[in-house]
mmCIF file of C-alpha atoms in Angstrom:
data_model
loop_
_atom_site.group_PDB
_atom_site.id
_atom_site.type_symbol
_atom_site.label_atom_id
_atom_site.label_comp_id
_atom_site.label_asym_id
_atom_site.label_seq_id
_atom_site.Cartn_x
_atom_site.Cartn_y
_atom_site.Cartn_z
ATOM 1 C CA MET R 1 60.798 41.438 -17.652
ATOM 2 C CA LYS R 2 57.302 42.905 -17.516
ATOM 3 C CA ARG R 3 56.334 40.770 -20.469
ATOM 4 C CA LEU R 4 57.594 37.630 -18.683
ATOM 5 C CA LEU R 5 55.690 38.582 -15.534
ATOM 6 C CA ILE R 6 52.469 39.110 -17.547
ATOM 7 C CA ILE R 7 52.872 35.713 -19.271
ATOM 8 C CA PHE R 8 53.532 34.098 -15.901
ATOM 9 C CA LEU R 9 50.387 35.696 -14.359
ATOM 10 C CA ILE R 10 48.254 34.659 -17.352
ATOM 11 C CA ALA R 11 49.587 31.095 -17.101
ATOM 12 C CA LEU R 12 48.913 31.043 -13.366
ATOM 13 C CA TRP R 13 45.380 32.353 -13.930
ATOM 14 C CA ALA R 14 44.743 29.695 -16.633
ATOM 15 C CA ILE R 15 45.945 26.907 -14.340
ATOM 16 C CA SER R 16 43.764 28.261 -11.533
ATOM 17 C CA CYS R 17 40.683 28.366 -13.801
ATOM 18 C CA ASN R 18 41.310 24.819 -14.992
ATOM 19 C CA THR R 19 41.689 23.588 -11.401
ATOM 20 C CA ASP R 20 38.438 25.349 -10.396
ATOM 21 C CA SER R 21 36.721 23.847 -13.420
ATOM 22 C CA ASN R 22 37.929 20.338 -12.482
ATOM 23 C CA SER R 23 36.869 20.962 -8.896
ATOM 24 C CA ASN R 24 33.420 22.116 -10.040
ATOM 25 C CA GLN R 25 33.179 19.097 -12.349
ATOM 26 C CA HIS R 26 34.106 16.797 -9.455
ATOM 27 C CA GLN R 27 31.526 18.510 -7.223
ATOM 28 C CA HIS R 28 28.912 18.158 -9.974
ATOM 29 C CA GLU R 29 29.727 14.456 -10.418
ATOM 30 C CA SER R 30 29.610 13.968 -6.651
ATOM 31 C CA HIS R 31 26.242 15.739 -6.473
ATOM 32 C CA ALA R 32 24.930 13.672 -9.398
ATOM 33 C CA SER R 33 25.880 10.388 -7.735
ATOM 34 C CA GLU R 34 24.274 11.551 -4.454
ATOM 35 C CA SER R 35 21.177 12.372 -6.453
ATOM 36 C CA GLU R 36 21.182 8.943 -8.089
ATOM 37 C CA SER R 37 21.568 7.210 -4.728
ATOM 38 C CA THR R 38 18.596 9.127 -3.294
ATOM 39 C CA GLU R 39 16.337 8.366 -6.256
ATOM 40 C CA LYS R 40 12.973 6.929 -5.331
ATOM 41 C CA LYS R 41 13.381 3.336 -4.203
ATOM 42 C CA PRO R 42 10.644 0.799 -4.893
ATOM 43 C CA SER R 43 7.926 0.822 -2.242
ATOM 44 C CA LEU R 44 8.118 -1.857 0.444
ATOM 45 C CA SER R 45 4.307 -2.007 0.236
ATOM 46 C CA PRO R 46 3.492 -1.609 -3.471
ATOM 47 C CA HIS R 47 0.078 -0.396 -4.583
ATOM 48 C CA THR R 48 -2.013 -3.093 -6.259
ATOM 49 C CA SER R 49 -5.592 -4.225 -6.819
ATOM 50 C CA ALA R 50 -7.879 -7.230 -7.172
ATOM 51 C CA MET R 51 -11.072 -7.301 -9.192
ATOM 52 C CA ALA R 52 -13.591 -9.557 -10.870
ATOM 53 C CA MET R 53 -16.915 -9.501 -12.636
ATOM 54 C CA ILE R 54 -19.479 -11.296 -10.491
ATOM 55 C CA GLY R 55 -22.610 -11.520 -12.615
ATOM 56 C CA ASP R 56 -23.205 -7.907 -13.690
ATOM 57 C CA ALA R 57 -21.196 -6.477 -10.782
ATOM 58 C CA HIS R 58 -17.656 -5.212 -11.151
ATOM 59 C CA VAL R 59 -16.050 -5.632 -7.716
ATOM 60 C CA HIS R 60 -12.701 -3.859 -7.326
ATOM 61 C CA ILE R 61 -10.399 -3.772 -4.281
ATOM 62 C CA ASP R 62 -7.490 -1.310 -4.197
ATOM 63 C CA TYR R 63 -4.754 -1.654 -1.565
ATOM 64 C CA SER R 64 -1.071 -1.427 -0.685
ATOM 65 C CA SER R 65 0.581 -4.803 -0.168
ATOM 66 C CA PRO R 66 3.134 -4.956 2.664
ATOM 67 C CA ARG R 67 5.650 -7.817 2.902
ATOM 68 C CA VAL R 68 6.448 -10.004 5.911
ATOM 69 C CA ARG R 69 10.224 -9.335 5.702
ATOM 70 C CA ASP R 70 11.090 -11.613 8.649
ATOM 71 C CA ARG R 71 8.777 -9.722 11.031
ATOM 72 C CA ILE R 72 6.229 -11.019 13.513
ATOM 73 C CA ILE R 73 2.974 -9.950 11.876
ATOM 74 C CA TRP R 74 0.017 -11.034 14.023
ATOM 75 C CA GLY R 75 0.271 -9.708 17.538
ATOM 76 C CA GLY R 76 3.455 -7.863 16.491
ATOM 77 C CA LEU R 77 3.389 -5.481 13.519
ATOM 78 C CA VAL R 78 -0.419 -5.806 13.439
ATOM 79 C CA ALA R 79 -1.855 -5.655 16.947
ATOM 80 C CA TYR R 80 -4.698 -7.920 17.951
ATOM 81 C CA ASP R 81 -8.017 -6.340 18.906
ATOM 82 C CA ASN R 82 -7.266 -2.976 17.250
ATOM 83 C CA VAL R 83 -8.627 -1.468 14.040
ATOM 84 C CA TRP R 84 -6.215 -2.165 11.159
ATOM 85 C CA VAL R 85 -6.163 -0.587 7.700
ATOM 86 C CA THR R 86 -5.891 -4.123 6.210
ATOM 87 C CA GLY R 87 -2.913 -3.161 4.073
ATOM 88 C CA ALA R 88 -0.535 -0.220 4.296
ATOM 89 C CA HIS R 89 -0.556 3.525 3.678
ATOM 90 C CA ASN R 90 -3.991 4.687 2.491
ATOM 91 C CA ALA R 91 -7.143 2.846 3.477
ATOM 92 C CA THR R 92 -7.880 -0.273 1.449
ATOM 93 C CA TRP R 93 -11.050 0.350 -0.515
ATOM 94 C CA ILE R 94 -13.704 -1.685 -2.275
ATOM 95 C CA GLN R 95 -15.839 -0.392 -5.117
ATOM 96 C CA THR R 96 -18.877 -2.034 -6.679
ATOM 97 C CA ASN R 97 -21.150 -0.807 -9.437
ATOM 98 C CA LYS R 98 -24.042 -2.979 -8.175
ATOM 99 C CA ASP R 99 -25.617 -3.479 -4.764
ATOM 100 C CA LEU R 100 -24.204 -6.466 -2.865
ATOM 101 C CA MET R 101 -25.384 -8.637 0.014
ATOM 102 C CA ILE R 102 -22.528 -9.351 2.436
ATOM 103 C CA ASN R 103 -23.178 -11.473 5.507
ATOM 104 C CA GLY R 104 -26.897 -10.701 5.279
ATOM 105 C CA ASN R 105 -26.246 -6.952 5.051
ATOM 106 C CA HIS R 106 -27.158 -4.793 2.080
ATOM 107 C CA LEU R 107 -24.255 -2.758 0.631
ATOM 108 C CA ASN R 108 -25.274 -0.068 -1.854
ATOM 109 C CA ALA R 109 -23.227 0.349 -5.026
ATOM 110 C CA GLY R 110 -20.339 2.704 -4.294
ATOM 111 C CA LYS R 111 -16.861 2.982 -2.822
ATOM 112 C CA TYR R 112 -15.974 2.065 0.766
ATOM 113 C CA ALA R 113 -12.968 1.488 3.017
ATOM 114 C CA ILE R 114 -12.260 -2.002 4.344
ATOM 115 C CA PHE R 115 -10.881 -2.183 7.871
ATOM 116 C CA THR R 116 -10.453 -5.219 10.086
ATOM 117 C CA ILE R 117 -9.918 -5.944 13.741
ATOM 118 C CA PRO R 118 -7.682 -9.033 13.833
ATOM 119 C CA GLY R 119 -8.147 -11.421 16.733
ATOM 120 C CA LYS R 120 -6.645 -14.767 17.665
ATOM 121 C CA GLU R 121 -9.986 -16.572 17.407
ATOM 122 C CA GLU R 122 -12.044 -14.292 15.141
ATOM 123 C CA TRP R 123 -11.707 -11.131 13.070
ATOM 124 C CA THR R 124 -14.147 -8.274 12.638
ATOM 125 C CA VAL R 125 -14.525 -7.021 9.058
ATOM 126 C CA ILE R 126 -15.604 -3.379 8.773
ATOM 127 C CA ILE R 127 -17.014 -1.628 5.706
ATOM 128 C CA ASN R 128 -16.719 2.133 6.277
ATOM 129 C CA LYS R 129 -18.035 4.966 4.097
ATOM 130 C CA ASN R 130 -14.868 7.105 4.452
ATOM 131 C CA TRP R 131 -12.814 5.332 1.769
ATOM 132 C CA GLU R 132 -10.395 8.211 1.142
ATOM 133 C CA GLN R 133 -8.197 8.402 4.205
ATOM 134 C CA HIS R 134 -4.616 7.692 5.211
ATOM 135 C CA GLY R 135 -4.350 4.480 7.170
ATOM 136 C CA LYS R 136 -6.775 4.547 10.057
ATOM 137 C CA ASP R 137 -5.871 8.130 11.013
ATOM 138 C CA GLU R 138 -9.377 9.413 10.272
ATOM 139 C CA TYR R 139 -11.249 6.206 11.049
ATOM 140 C CA ASP R 140 -14.538 6.884 12.800
ATOM 141 C CA GLN R 141 -16.811 4.039 13.867
ATOM 142 C CA ALA R 142 -19.799 6.322 13.207
ATOM 143 C CA ASP R 143 -18.970 5.989 9.479
ATOM 144 C CA ASP R 144 -19.238 2.174 9.547
ATOM 145 C CA VAL R 145 -21.753 0.826 7.062
ATOM 146 C CA MET R 146 -21.477 -2.723 8.394
ATOM 147 C CA ARG R 147 -19.447 -4.970 10.702
ATOM 148 C CA PHE R 148 -19.373 -8.753 10.818
ATOM 149 C CA THR R 149 -17.070 -11.452 12.150
ATOM 150 C CA VAL R 150 -15.141 -14.176 10.333
ATOM 151 C CA ILE R 151 -13.007 -17.048 11.568
ATOM 152 C CA PRO R 152 -9.393 -16.825 10.333
ATOM 153 C CA GLU R 153 -7.930 -19.814 8.518
ATOM 154 C CA LEU R 154 -4.405 -20.770 9.588
ATOM 155 C CA LEU R 155 -2.172 -21.784 6.678
ATOM 156 C CA GLU R 156 0.822 -24.111 6.576
ATOM 157 C CA GLU R 157 2.689 -22.072 3.961
ATOM 158 C CA SER R 158 3.553 -18.438 4.607
ATOM 159 C CA LYS R 159 2.450 -15.799 2.076
ATOM 160 C CA GLU R 160 5.123 -13.069 1.905
ATOM 161 C CA GLU R 161 2.940 -10.318 0.435
ATOM 162 C CA LEU R 162 -0.526 -9.315 1.597
ATOM 163 C CA THR R 163 -2.955 -10.364 -1.140
ATOM 164 C CA PHE R 164 -6.643 -9.707 -1.714
ATOM 165 C CA GLU R 165 -8.662 -11.834 -4.138
ATOM 166 C CA VAL R 166 -12.150 -11.508 -5.564
ATOM 167 C CA VAL R 167 -13.332 -14.896 -6.849
ATOM 168 C CA ASP R 168 -16.469 -15.681 -8.868
ATOM 169 C CA SER R 169 -18.415 -18.586 -7.334
ATOM 170 C CA GLY R 170 -21.118 -18.594 -10.020
ATOM 171 C CA ASN R 171 -24.816 -17.670 -9.862
ATOM 172 C CA ASN R 172 -24.092 -13.997 -9.005
ATOM 173 C CA LYS R 173 -22.041 -15.043 -5.968
ATOM 174 C CA GLY R 174 -18.416 -14.466 -5.072
ATOM 175 C CA THR R 175 -15.841 -14.562 -2.301
ATOM 176 C CA ILE R 176 -13.445 -11.883 -1.088
ATOM 177 C CA SER R 177 -10.313 -13.056 0.701
ATOM 178 C CA MET R 178 -7.216 -11.525 2.244
ATOM 179 C CA THR R 179 -4.107 -13.641 2.834
ATOM 180 C CA TRP R 180 -0.924 -12.613 4.584
ATOM 181 C CA GLU R 181 1.751 -14.562 6.418
ATOM 182 C CA LYS R 182 -0.012 -17.730 7.638
ATOM 183 C CA VAL R 183 -3.530 -16.279 7.932
ATOM 184 C CA ARG R 184 -6.425 -16.038 5.476
ATOM 185 C CA ILE R 185 -9.795 -14.459 6.074
ATOM 186 C CA SER R 186 -12.609 -14.705 3.555
ATOM 187 C CA PHE R 187 -16.287 -13.953 3.255
ATOM 188 C CA PRO R 188 -18.922 -14.668 0.615
ATOM 189 C CA PHE R 189 -21.156 -12.074 -1.024
ATOM 190 C CA GLU R 190 -23.799 -11.996 -3.717
ATOM 191 C CA VAL R 191 -25.012 -9.456 -6.209
ATOM 192 C CA HIS R 192 -28.293 -8.007 -4.996
ATOM 193 C CA LEU R 193 -30.843 -8.459 -7.788
#
């Protein structure tokens, strides 16, 4: 009888261990699928860049590119008459290995943030020396290297993703443009010789 009781207890213990093991396995599988579902999703504003050689100058713009995603952009997501990071996340920056002339202003070779103040009739473009900042959180007008205004171009076709371009115009001249939704701003520059 004792022997039968011992066999019964061992069998009960074995069944209990197997059930716990299956339960632990199920918990592990459940945790693994939770982990997979919380894996890093692609950014809604992916990091990208635009660059070109303009004469001897390498002009490089680095930015995050938000999408329209059925939102009201101008006067909605991006307020009029307020400083905007001109992208998403970290400040959009421009780097040049040569001095440039932009809108009659001398820009020394180096790395700078690009901010804008969108308006219905005109935009202010800002080149700021504090290129390494999150959004406009640390923006300080005292760090502006230059400011100038441009007239926005209204487009018929909507551009889903914010896009910068640096285009060679020849003779050490180029154009920088930013297009998003149905608006494009652009300004010419030249390599300072």
